[in-house]
């Protein structure tokens, strides 16, 4: 019987570890963040994004800061001094290991908002149809796989400023919305928790509101979980009315999903004092907005940096102290901050001289990309900085989607939190699929029969 017990124990251990390898949680001790009505919540507590945009090297030196353990540890010290709870990263390597940085961020109480695109794998605003293909979506889905099991992954961006100030770029909106739909469906079909997915828009006056309405109209599977935009309209010295922020809050007053600023911090006047922070986390805005992300952490060619980085050392610039002071002196209101707990979908905007989309028809997911919904994306392509990328690769969509076709066949797990301090082992538990249970039972039965023959 000792042999039998040893065989059963060993077989069960091997079988279970193999079966659950893909479902293993990765990080962290932070509660997951979910949407409810027009706000974010961590458990039962209203969550406000108080963060910075984080991409050392900028667009000229594309690298994955979350895969750089030493750089991450270096910068977390500064994040802690600033008093932030969120960083936004624009490009990552979906083949790299991110455990060290994501766990360190979680230990510091910091969440990640992640763009799933990079310069090589993204939509082409000038010719979006061919770029919406299976090769592109495989990279998008692989990025989701790489970060979905970290509980401090707050949200995913399906795109950033694809629609800009040129009217023809609005023709790309259906493709951005299709990617958002596909990401939400993939998350649900793969059994991940309901990680919010939305879009980061340019602050273009002539189409900003139309785009916001468009991303929140149609069937539930087509709608975004949130809407964000990059806003540099408050330039110190200014005021809540003078900056135009009060008008925007009034305009979005009945918007039914969360809104936040994915970039803010005008630098036209030189040194920034971040006077807008006091307004952003005041009750005059918190009923509509859920905070924002200051552009940007490191000094790059655009001169928006809070610090300069040289190897392992960091030097704080004057803007760092100004933001630190502004954040420490401003706390969000207690309770729900005036948030709405429910709301209805927006009405799709009509076509106009500034908005060329005439209906809510979306492209169907490319046929070759459908397999990822059931089989998973597999290994991603990485950053491929000098590679061919995806815009002219793969098979594009060949038809129009039926409303509701983006609904998932598996329901994503709900929001969850944990008080565990065990790092990677302390994360959200992944769902157990029926197939996994069957596999384990087969292993046990086979081991038992083999043991009986030996005996």
Coordinates of C-alpha atoms in Angstrom, one line a residue:
X1 CA 0.0 0.0 0.0
X2 CA 2.9 2.4 0.6
X3 CA 3.9 1.9 -3.1
X4 CA 0.3 2.5 -4.2
X5 CA 0.0 5.7 -2.0
X6 CA 3.3 6.9 -3.4
X7 CA 2.3 6.3 -7.0
X8 CA -1.1 7.9 -6.4
X9 CA 0.4 10.9 -4.7
X10 CA 3.1 11.4 -7.3
X11 CA 0.6 10.9 -10.2
X12 CA -1.9 13.3 -8.7
X13 CA 0.8 15.9 -8.1
X14 CA 2.2 15.7 -11.7
X15 CA -1.3 15.6 -13.3
X16 CA -2.6 18.5 -11.2
X17 CA 0.5 20.7 -11.8
X18 CA 0.3 20.1 -15.5
X19 CA -3.4 20.7 -15.8
X20 CA -3.4 23.8 -13.8
X21 CA -0.2 25.3 -15.1
X22 CA -2.0 27.6 -17.5
X23 CA -4.5 28.7 -14.8
X24 CA -1.9 29.5 -12.1
X25 CA -2.2 32.9 -10.5
X26 CA 0.8 35.3 -10.7
X27 CA 0.4 38.2 -8.3
X28 CA -0.5 40.0 -5.9
X29 CA -1.8 41.2 -2.5
X30 CA -3.9 44.0 -3.9
X31 CA -7.7 43.8 -4.4
X32 CA -8.8 43.7 -8.0
X33 CA -10.5 46.8 -9.4
X34 CA -13.8 46.5 -11.3
X35 CA -16.4 48.9 -12.8
X36 CA -19.8 49.7 -11.4
X37 CA -21.9 52.3 -13.0
X38 CA -19.7 55.2 -14.0
X39 CA -16.9 54.5 -11.5
X40 CA -14.2 52.1 -10.5
X41 CA -14.3 50.1 -7.2
X42 CA -11.7 48.1 -5.3
X43 CA -14.0 45.8 -3.4
X44 CA -16.7 48.2 -2.0
X45 CA -14.5 51.2 -2.0
X46 CA -14.5 53.8 -4.8
X47 CA -11.2 53.7 -6.6
X48 CA -9.6 56.9 -8.1
X49 CA -6.7 56.7 -10.5
X50 CA -3.8 58.8 -9.2
X51 CA -0.9 58.0 -11.4
X52 CA 1.7 58.7 -14.0
X53 CA 2.4 57.5 -17.6
X54 CA 5.5 55.3 -17.5
X55 CA 7.6 54.5 -20.6
X56 CA 11.3 55.2 -20.0
X57 CA 13.0 55.7 -23.3
X58 CA 9.8 57.0 -24.9
X59 CA 8.9 56.2 -28.5
X60 CA 12.5 56.5 -29.6
X61 CA 13.7 53.5 -27.5
X62 CA 10.9 51.1 -27.3
X63 CA 11.5 48.7 -24.3
X64 CA 9.4 46.9 -21.7
X65 CA 9.8 48.6 -18.3
X66 CA 7.8 45.9 -16.6
X67 CA 10.3 43.3 -17.7
X68 CA 13.2 45.4 -16.3
X69 CA 13.4 44.3 -12.7
X70 CA 16.2 46.6 -11.7
X71 CA 14.7 49.6 -13.4
X72 CA 11.3 48.8 -11.9
X73 CA 12.8 48.6 -8.4
X74 CA 14.6 51.9 -9.0
X75 CA 11.4 53.7 -10.1
X76 CA 9.0 52.3 -7.5
X77 CA 11.0 54.2 -4.9
X78 CA 10.0 57.4 -6.7
X79 CA 6.4 56.3 -7.3
X80 CA 6.1 55.8 -3.5
X81 CA 7.5 59.3 -2.9
X82 CA 4.9 60.7 -5.3
X83 CA 2.1 58.9 -3.6
X84 CA 0.6 57.4 -6.7
X85 CA -1.5 54.2 -7.0
X86 CA -1.3 53.6 -10.8
X87 CA 1.1 53.6 -13.7
X88 CA 0.3 53.4 -17.4
X89 CA 2.6 51.5 -19.7
X90 CA 2.4 51.9 -23.5
X91 CA 4.4 49.0 -24.8
X92 CA 5.4 45.6 -23.3
X93 CA 7.1 42.4 -24.5
X94 CA 4.4 39.7 -24.3
X95 CA 7.0 37.0 -24.3
X96 CA 8.8 38.3 -21.2
X97 CA 8.4 37.4 -17.5
X98 CA 6.9 40.3 -15.5
X99 CA 6.5 38.6 -12.1
X100 CA 9.2 40.6 -10.3
X101 CA 8.0 44.0 -11.3
X102 CA 4.3 43.3 -11.0
X103 CA 4.8 41.8 -7.5
X104 CA 7.0 44.8 -6.5
X105 CA 4.3 47.2 -7.8
X106 CA 1.6 45.4 -5.9
X107 CA 3.7 45.5 -2.7
X108 CA 3.9 49.3 -3.1
X109 CA 0.1 49.5 -3.7
X110 CA 0.4 50.3 -7.4
X111 CA -1.8 49.1 -10.3
X112 CA -1.1 48.9 -14.0
X113 CA -3.1 50.3 -16.9
X114 CA -1.7 48.7 -20.0
X115 CA -1.9 49.4 -23.7
X116 CA -2.0 46.1 -25.6
X117 CA -0.5 47.6 -28.8
X118 CA 3.0 48.6 -29.7
X119 CA 4.5 50.3 -32.8
X120 CA 4.8 47.0 -34.7
X121 CA 1.5 45.5 -33.7
X122 CA -1.3 48.1 -34.0
X123 CA -4.1 49.4 -36.2
X124 CA -3.3 51.7 -39.1
X125 CA -5.6 54.7 -38.9
X126 CA -5.0 55.5 -42.6
X127 CA -6.0 52.0 -43.8
X128 CA -7.5 50.2 -40.8
X129 CA -9.2 47.3 -42.7
X130 CA -6.1 45.3 -43.6
X131 CA -4.4 46.0 -40.3
X132 CA -7.3 44.4 -38.4
X133 CA -6.1 40.9 -38.9
X134 CA -5.4 37.6 -37.1
X135 CA -1.7 38.3 -36.7
X136 CA -2.4 41.6 -34.9
X137 CA -5.1 40.0 -32.7
X138 CA -2.8 37.1 -31.7
X139 CA -0.4 39.7 -30.3
X140 CA -3.2 41.6 -28.5
X141 CA -4.5 38.4 -27.0
X142 CA -1.0 37.2 -26.0
X143 CA -0.5 40.4 -24.1
X144 CA -3.8 39.9 -22.3
X145 CA -2.6 36.4 -21.3
X146 CA 0.7 37.8 -20.0
X147 CA -1.0 40.1 -17.6
X148 CA -4.5 38.9 -16.9
X149 CA -3.6 36.9 -13.8
X150 CA -2.0 39.7 -11.9
X151 CA -4.5 41.2 -9.6
X152 CA -2.9 44.6 -9.9
X153 CA -3.6 44.7 -13.6
X154 CA -6.3 47.4 -13.4
X155 CA -7.3 47.8 -17.1
X156 CA -6.3 47.4 -20.7
X157 CA -6.4 50.0 -23.5
X158 CA -7.5 48.7 -26.9
X159 CA -5.9 51.7 -28.6
X160 CA -4.4 55.2 -28.1
X161 CA -5.3 58.2 -30.2
X162 CA -6.0 56.1 -33.3
X163 CA -8.7 58.7 -34.1
X164 CA -7.0 62.1 -34.2
X165 CA -7.8 65.6 -35.4
X166 CA -8.2 64.6 -39.1
X167 CA -11.8 63.8 -40.0
X168 CA -10.8 60.7 -42.2
X169 CA -9.3 59.1 -39.1
X170 CA -12.8 58.6 -37.7
X171 CA -13.2 55.8 -40.3
X172 CA -11.0 53.8 -38.0
X173 CA -13.5 53.9 -35.1
X174 CA -15.3 50.7 -36.1
X175 CA -12.0 48.8 -36.0
X176 CA -11.1 50.2 -32.6
X177 CA -14.5 49.3 -31.3
X178 CA -14.1 45.8 -32.8
X179 CA -10.8 45.3 -31.1
X180 CA -12.4 46.4 -27.8
X181 CA -15.2 43.9 -28.4
X182 CA -12.7 41.1 -29.2
X183 CA -10.6 41.8 -26.1
X184 CA -13.6 41.7 -23.8
X185 CA -14.8 38.4 -25.4
X186 CA -11.4 36.9 -25.2
X187 CA -11.1 37.7 -21.5
X188 CA -14.4 36.1 -20.8
X189 CA -13.9 33.0 -23.0
X190 CA -10.5 32.3 -21.4
X191 CA -12.1 32.4 -18.0
X192 CA -10.2 35.4 -16.7
X193 CA -11.7 37.9 -14.2
X194 CA -13.6 40.8 -15.7
X195 CA -10.7 43.1 -16.4
X196 CA -12.0 46.5 -17.7
X197 CA -11.2 47.3 -21.4
X198 CA -11.5 50.7 -22.9
X199 CA -9.9 53.3 -25.2
X200 CA -7.6 56.2 -24.7
X201 CA -8.7 59.1 -27.0
X202 CA -7.0 62.2 -28.2
X203 CA -8.6 65.4 -26.8
X204 CA -10.0 66.5 -30.2
X205 CA -12.9 68.9 -29.7
X206 CA -14.6 68.2 -33.0
X207 CA -15.0 64.4 -32.4
X208 CA -14.2 63.8 -28.7
X209 CA -17.9 63.6 -27.6
X210 CA -19.0 61.6 -30.7
X211 CA -16.3 59.1 -30.1
X212 CA -17.2 58.7 -26.4
X213 CA -20.8 58.1 -27.3
X214 CA -19.8 55.7 -30.0
X215 CA -17.7 53.6 -27.7
X216 CA -20.6 53.3 -25.3
X217 CA -23.5 52.6 -27.8
X218 CA -24.9 49.4 -29.3
X219 CA -25.2 45.9 -27.7
X220 CA -23.5 45.1 -24.4
X221 CA -20.8 43.0 -26.1
X222 CA -19.9 46.0 -28.3
X223 CA -19.6 48.6 -25.5
X224 CA -16.4 49.6 -23.7
X225 CA -16.0 49.2 -20.0
X226 CA -14.7 52.8 -19.7
X227 CA -13.6 55.7 -21.7
X228 CA -10.4 57.8 -21.3
X229 CA -8.9 60.7 -23.1
X230 CA -5.6 62.7 -23.1
X231 CA -6.3 66.3 -21.9
X232 CA -3.8 69.1 -21.9
X233 CA -6.3 72.0 -21.8
X234 CA -5.5 73.1 -18.2
X235 CA -2.4 75.1 -18.5
X236 CA -1.2 76.8 -15.3
X237 CA -2.2 79.4 -14.2
X238 CA -5.9 78.5 -14.9
X239 CA -9.2 77.7 -13.2
X240 CA -11.8 75.0 -13.4
X241 CA -14.1 77.2 -15.7
X242 CA -11.3 78.9 -17.7
X243 CA -9.6 75.6 -18.6
X244 CA -12.8 74.2 -20.1
X245 CA -12.9 71.4 -17.6
X246 CA -16.2 72.5 -16.1
X247 CA -17.9 72.3 -19.5
X248 CA -16.5 68.8 -20.1
X249 CA -17.8 67.6 -16.8
X250 CA -21.3 69.0 -17.7
X251 CA -21.1 67.4 -21.1
X252 CA -20.3 64.0 -19.7
X253 CA -22.7 64.3 -16.7
X254 CA -25.0 61.5 -17.9
X255 CA -22.3 59.2 -19.3
X256 CA -22.8 55.7 -17.9
X257 CA -19.3 54.2 -17.8
X258 CA -16.2 55.5 -16.0
X259 CA -14.2 58.3 -17.5
X260 CA -10.6 59.2 -16.6
X261 CA -7.7 61.2 -18.0
X262 CA -5.2 58.9 -19.6
X263 CA -2.7 61.8 -20.0
X264 CA -2.7 65.3 -18.5
X265 CA -0.3 68.0 -17.5
X266 CA 0.1 70.9 -19.9
X267 CA 3.7 72.2 -20.0
X268 CA 3.2 75.3 -22.2
X269 CA 3.9 77.7 -19.4
X270 CA 7.2 76.1 -18.4
X271 CA 7.3 74.7 -14.9
X272 CA 4.1 72.9 -14.0
X273 CA 2.3 73.4 -10.6
X274 CA -0.5 70.9 -11.2
X275 CA -3.2 73.1 -10.0
X276 CA -5.7 70.9 -11.8
X277 CA -5.1 68.1 -9.3
X278 CA -7.2 69.9 -6.7
X279 CA -10.1 70.1 -9.2
X280 CA -9.8 66.5 -10.5
X281 CA -10.2 64.9 -7.1
X282 CA -12.8 67.4 -5.8
X283 CA -16.5 66.5 -5.6
X284 CA -17.2 68.9 -8.5
X285 CA -15.6 66.4 -10.8
X286 CA -15.6 63.0 -9.0
X287 CA -19.2 62.4 -9.8
X288 CA -18.1 62.1 -13.5
X289 CA -14.3 61.5 -13.5
X290 CA -12.3 58.8 -11.8
X291 CA -8.9 60.6 -11.7
X292 CA -6.1 60.6 -14.2
X293 CA -2.5 59.9 -15.2
X294 CA 0.2 62.6 -15.4
X295 CA 2.3 62.7 -18.5
X296 CA 5.0 61.5 -17.9
X297 CA 7.5 60.0 -15.4
X298 CA 10.8 60.2 -17.3
X299 CA 12.2 63.1 -19.2
X300 CA 12.0 62.4 -23.0
X301 CA 12.3 64.6 -26.1
X302 CA 8.8 66.2 -25.5
X303 CA 10.1 67.6 -22.1
X304 CA 7.2 66.5 -19.9
X305 CA 9.3 64.5 -17.5
X306 CA 9.1 64.4 -13.7
X307 CA 12.6 62.8 -13.4
X308 CA 15.7 62.2 -15.5
X309 CA 17.1 58.7 -15.5
X310 CA 20.8 57.8 -15.9
X311 CA 21.5 54.1 -15.5
X312 CA 20.6 53.1 -12.0
X313 CA 20.2 56.7 -10.7
X314 CA 17.2 59.0 -10.8
X315 CA 17.2 62.8 -10.5
X316 CA 14.0 64.5 -9.6
X317 CA 13.0 67.6 -11.7
X318 CA 11.0 70.5 -10.3
X319 CA 7.8 69.1 -11.7
X320 CA 8.3 66.0 -9.4
X321 CA 8.1 68.1 -6.3
X322 CA 5.1 70.1 -7.6
X323 CA 3.1 66.9 -8.4
X324 CA 4.1 65.4 -5.1
X325 CA 2.8 68.5 -3.2
X326 CA -0.4 68.6 -5.3
X327 CA -1.3 65.0 -4.7
X328 CA -0.4 65.0 -1.0
X329 CA -2.6 68.1 -0.5
X330 CA -5.6 66.7 -2.3
X331 CA -7.6 63.7 -1.2
X332 CA -10.8 62.4 -2.9
X333 CA -14.1 62.9 -1.2
X334 CA -15.3 60.1 1.1
X335 CA -18.0 57.6 0.1
X336 CA -18.8 57.2 -3.5
X337 CA -17.9 60.7 -4.5
X338 CA -21.2 61.3 -6.3
X339 CA -20.8 58.4 -8.7
X340 CA -23.8 56.8 -10.4
X341 CA -24.3 53.1 -9.7
X342 CA -26.1 52.4 -12.9
X343 CA -26.9 53.9 -16.3
X344 CA -27.9 53.1 -19.9
X345 CA -26.0 52.8 -23.1
X346 CA -25.4 56.0 -25.1
X347 CA -27.1 56.7 -28.4
X348 CA -24.8 56.1 -31.4
X349 CA -23.9 59.5 -33.0
X350 CA -25.1 60.4 -36.4
X351 CA -22.7 61.0 -39.3
X352 CA -21.5 64.6 -39.7
X353 CA -18.8 66.6 -41.3
X354 CA -16.6 65.8 -38.3
X355 CA -17.7 62.2 -37.8
X356 CA -17.9 59.9 -40.8
X357 CA -19.3 56.8 -39.2
X358 CA -22.9 56.5 -40.1
X359 CA -24.0 53.4 -38.1
X360 CA -22.9 50.9 -35.5
X361 CA -21.9 48.1 -37.9
X362 CA -18.6 46.5 -36.9
X363 CA -16.3 44.3 -38.8
X364 CA -16.5 40.6 -37.9
X365 CA -13.5 39.1 -36.2
X366 CA -11.2 37.7 -38.8
X367 CA -11.9 34.0 -39.4
X368 CA -8.3 32.9 -38.6
X369 CA -8.5 34.7 -35.3
X370 CA -11.6 32.8 -34.1
X371 CA -9.5 29.9 -32.9
X372 CA -7.9 32.0 -30.2
X373 CA -11.2 32.3 -28.4
X374 CA -11.2 28.6 -27.6
X375 CA -7.5 27.5 -27.9
X376 CA -5.8 30.6 -26.5
X377 CA -3.4 32.9 -28.3
X378 CA -0.2 30.9 -27.6
X379 CA 3.2 32.6 -27.4
X380 CA 3.2 36.2 -28.5
X381 CA 5.5 37.8 -31.0
X382 CA 7.2 40.1 -28.5
X383 CA 8.0 43.7 -29.4
X384 CA 9.7 42.9 -32.8
X385 CA 11.1 46.5 -32.9
X386 CA 12.8 45.8 -36.2
X387 CA 10.5 43.1 -37.5
X388 CA 7.7 43.3 -40.1
X389 CA 4.9 43.7 -37.6
X390 CA 1.3 43.0 -38.3
X391 CA -0.2 45.9 -40.3
X392 CA 0.3 44.2 -43.7
X393 CA 0.3 40.6 -42.5
X394 CA -2.3 37.9 -41.9
X395 CA -6.0 37.6 -42.9
X396 CA -8.3 40.6 -42.4
X397 CA -12.0 40.6 -41.6
X398 CA -14.3 39.7 -44.5
X399 CA -17.7 40.6 -43.2
X400 CA -19.9 42.6 -40.9
X401 CA -20.5 41.3 -37.4
X402 CA -24.0 40.4 -36.1
X403 CA -24.9 42.5 -33.0
X404 CA -24.3 40.3 -30.0
X405 CA -21.8 38.1 -31.8
X406 CA -19.1 39.2 -29.4
X407 CA -20.8 37.7 -26.4
X408 CA -18.8 35.1 -24.7
X409 CA -19.5 31.4 -24.4
X410 CA -17.9 31.5 -20.9
X411 CA -18.7 34.1 -18.2
X412 CA -15.7 35.8 -16.8
X413 CA -15.2 35.5 -13.0
X414 CA -16.3 38.4 -11.0
X415 CA -14.1 40.9 -9.2
X416 CA -12.2 39.5 -6.3
X417 CA -9.8 40.6 -3.6
X418 CA -7.2 39.0 -1.4
X419 CA -5.4 39.9 1.8
X420 CA -2.7 37.3 1.2
X421 CA 0.9 38.4 1.5
X422 CA 2.4 35.4 -0.4
X423 CA 3.3 37.2 -3.5
X424 CA 2.6 35.1 -6.6
X425 CA 0.8 32.5 -4.6
X426 CA -1.5 35.1 -3.1
X427 CA -3.4 36.0 -6.2
X428 CA -6.9 35.6 -7.4
X429 CA -7.7 31.9 -7.9
X430 CA -8.3 30.9 -11.5
X431 CA -11.5 29.1 -12.4
X432 CA -11.4 25.3 -12.5
X433 CA -12.8 24.0 -15.8
X434 CA -14.6 20.7 -16.2
X435 CA -12.0 19.4 -18.5
X436 CA -9.4 20.0 -15.9
X437 CA -11.3 17.9 -13.4
X438 CA -11.8 15.1 -15.9
X439 CA -8.0 15.1 -16.7
X440 CA -7.2 14.8 -13.0
X441 CA -9.6 11.9 -12.5
X442 CA -8.1 10.1 -15.5
X443 CA -4.7 10.5 -14.0
X444 CA -5.9 9.1 -10.7
X445 CA -7.7 6.2 -12.3
X446 CA -4.8 5.3 -14.5
X447 CA -2.4 5.4 -11.6
X448 CA -4.6 3.2 -9.5
X449 CA -5.0 0.6 -12.2
X450 CA -1.2 0.6 -12.8
X451 CA -0.5 0.3 -9.1
X452 CA -2.9 -2.7 -8.8
X453 CA -1.1 -4.5 -11.7
X454 CA 2.2 -3.9 -10.0
X455 CA 0.8 -5.3 -6.8

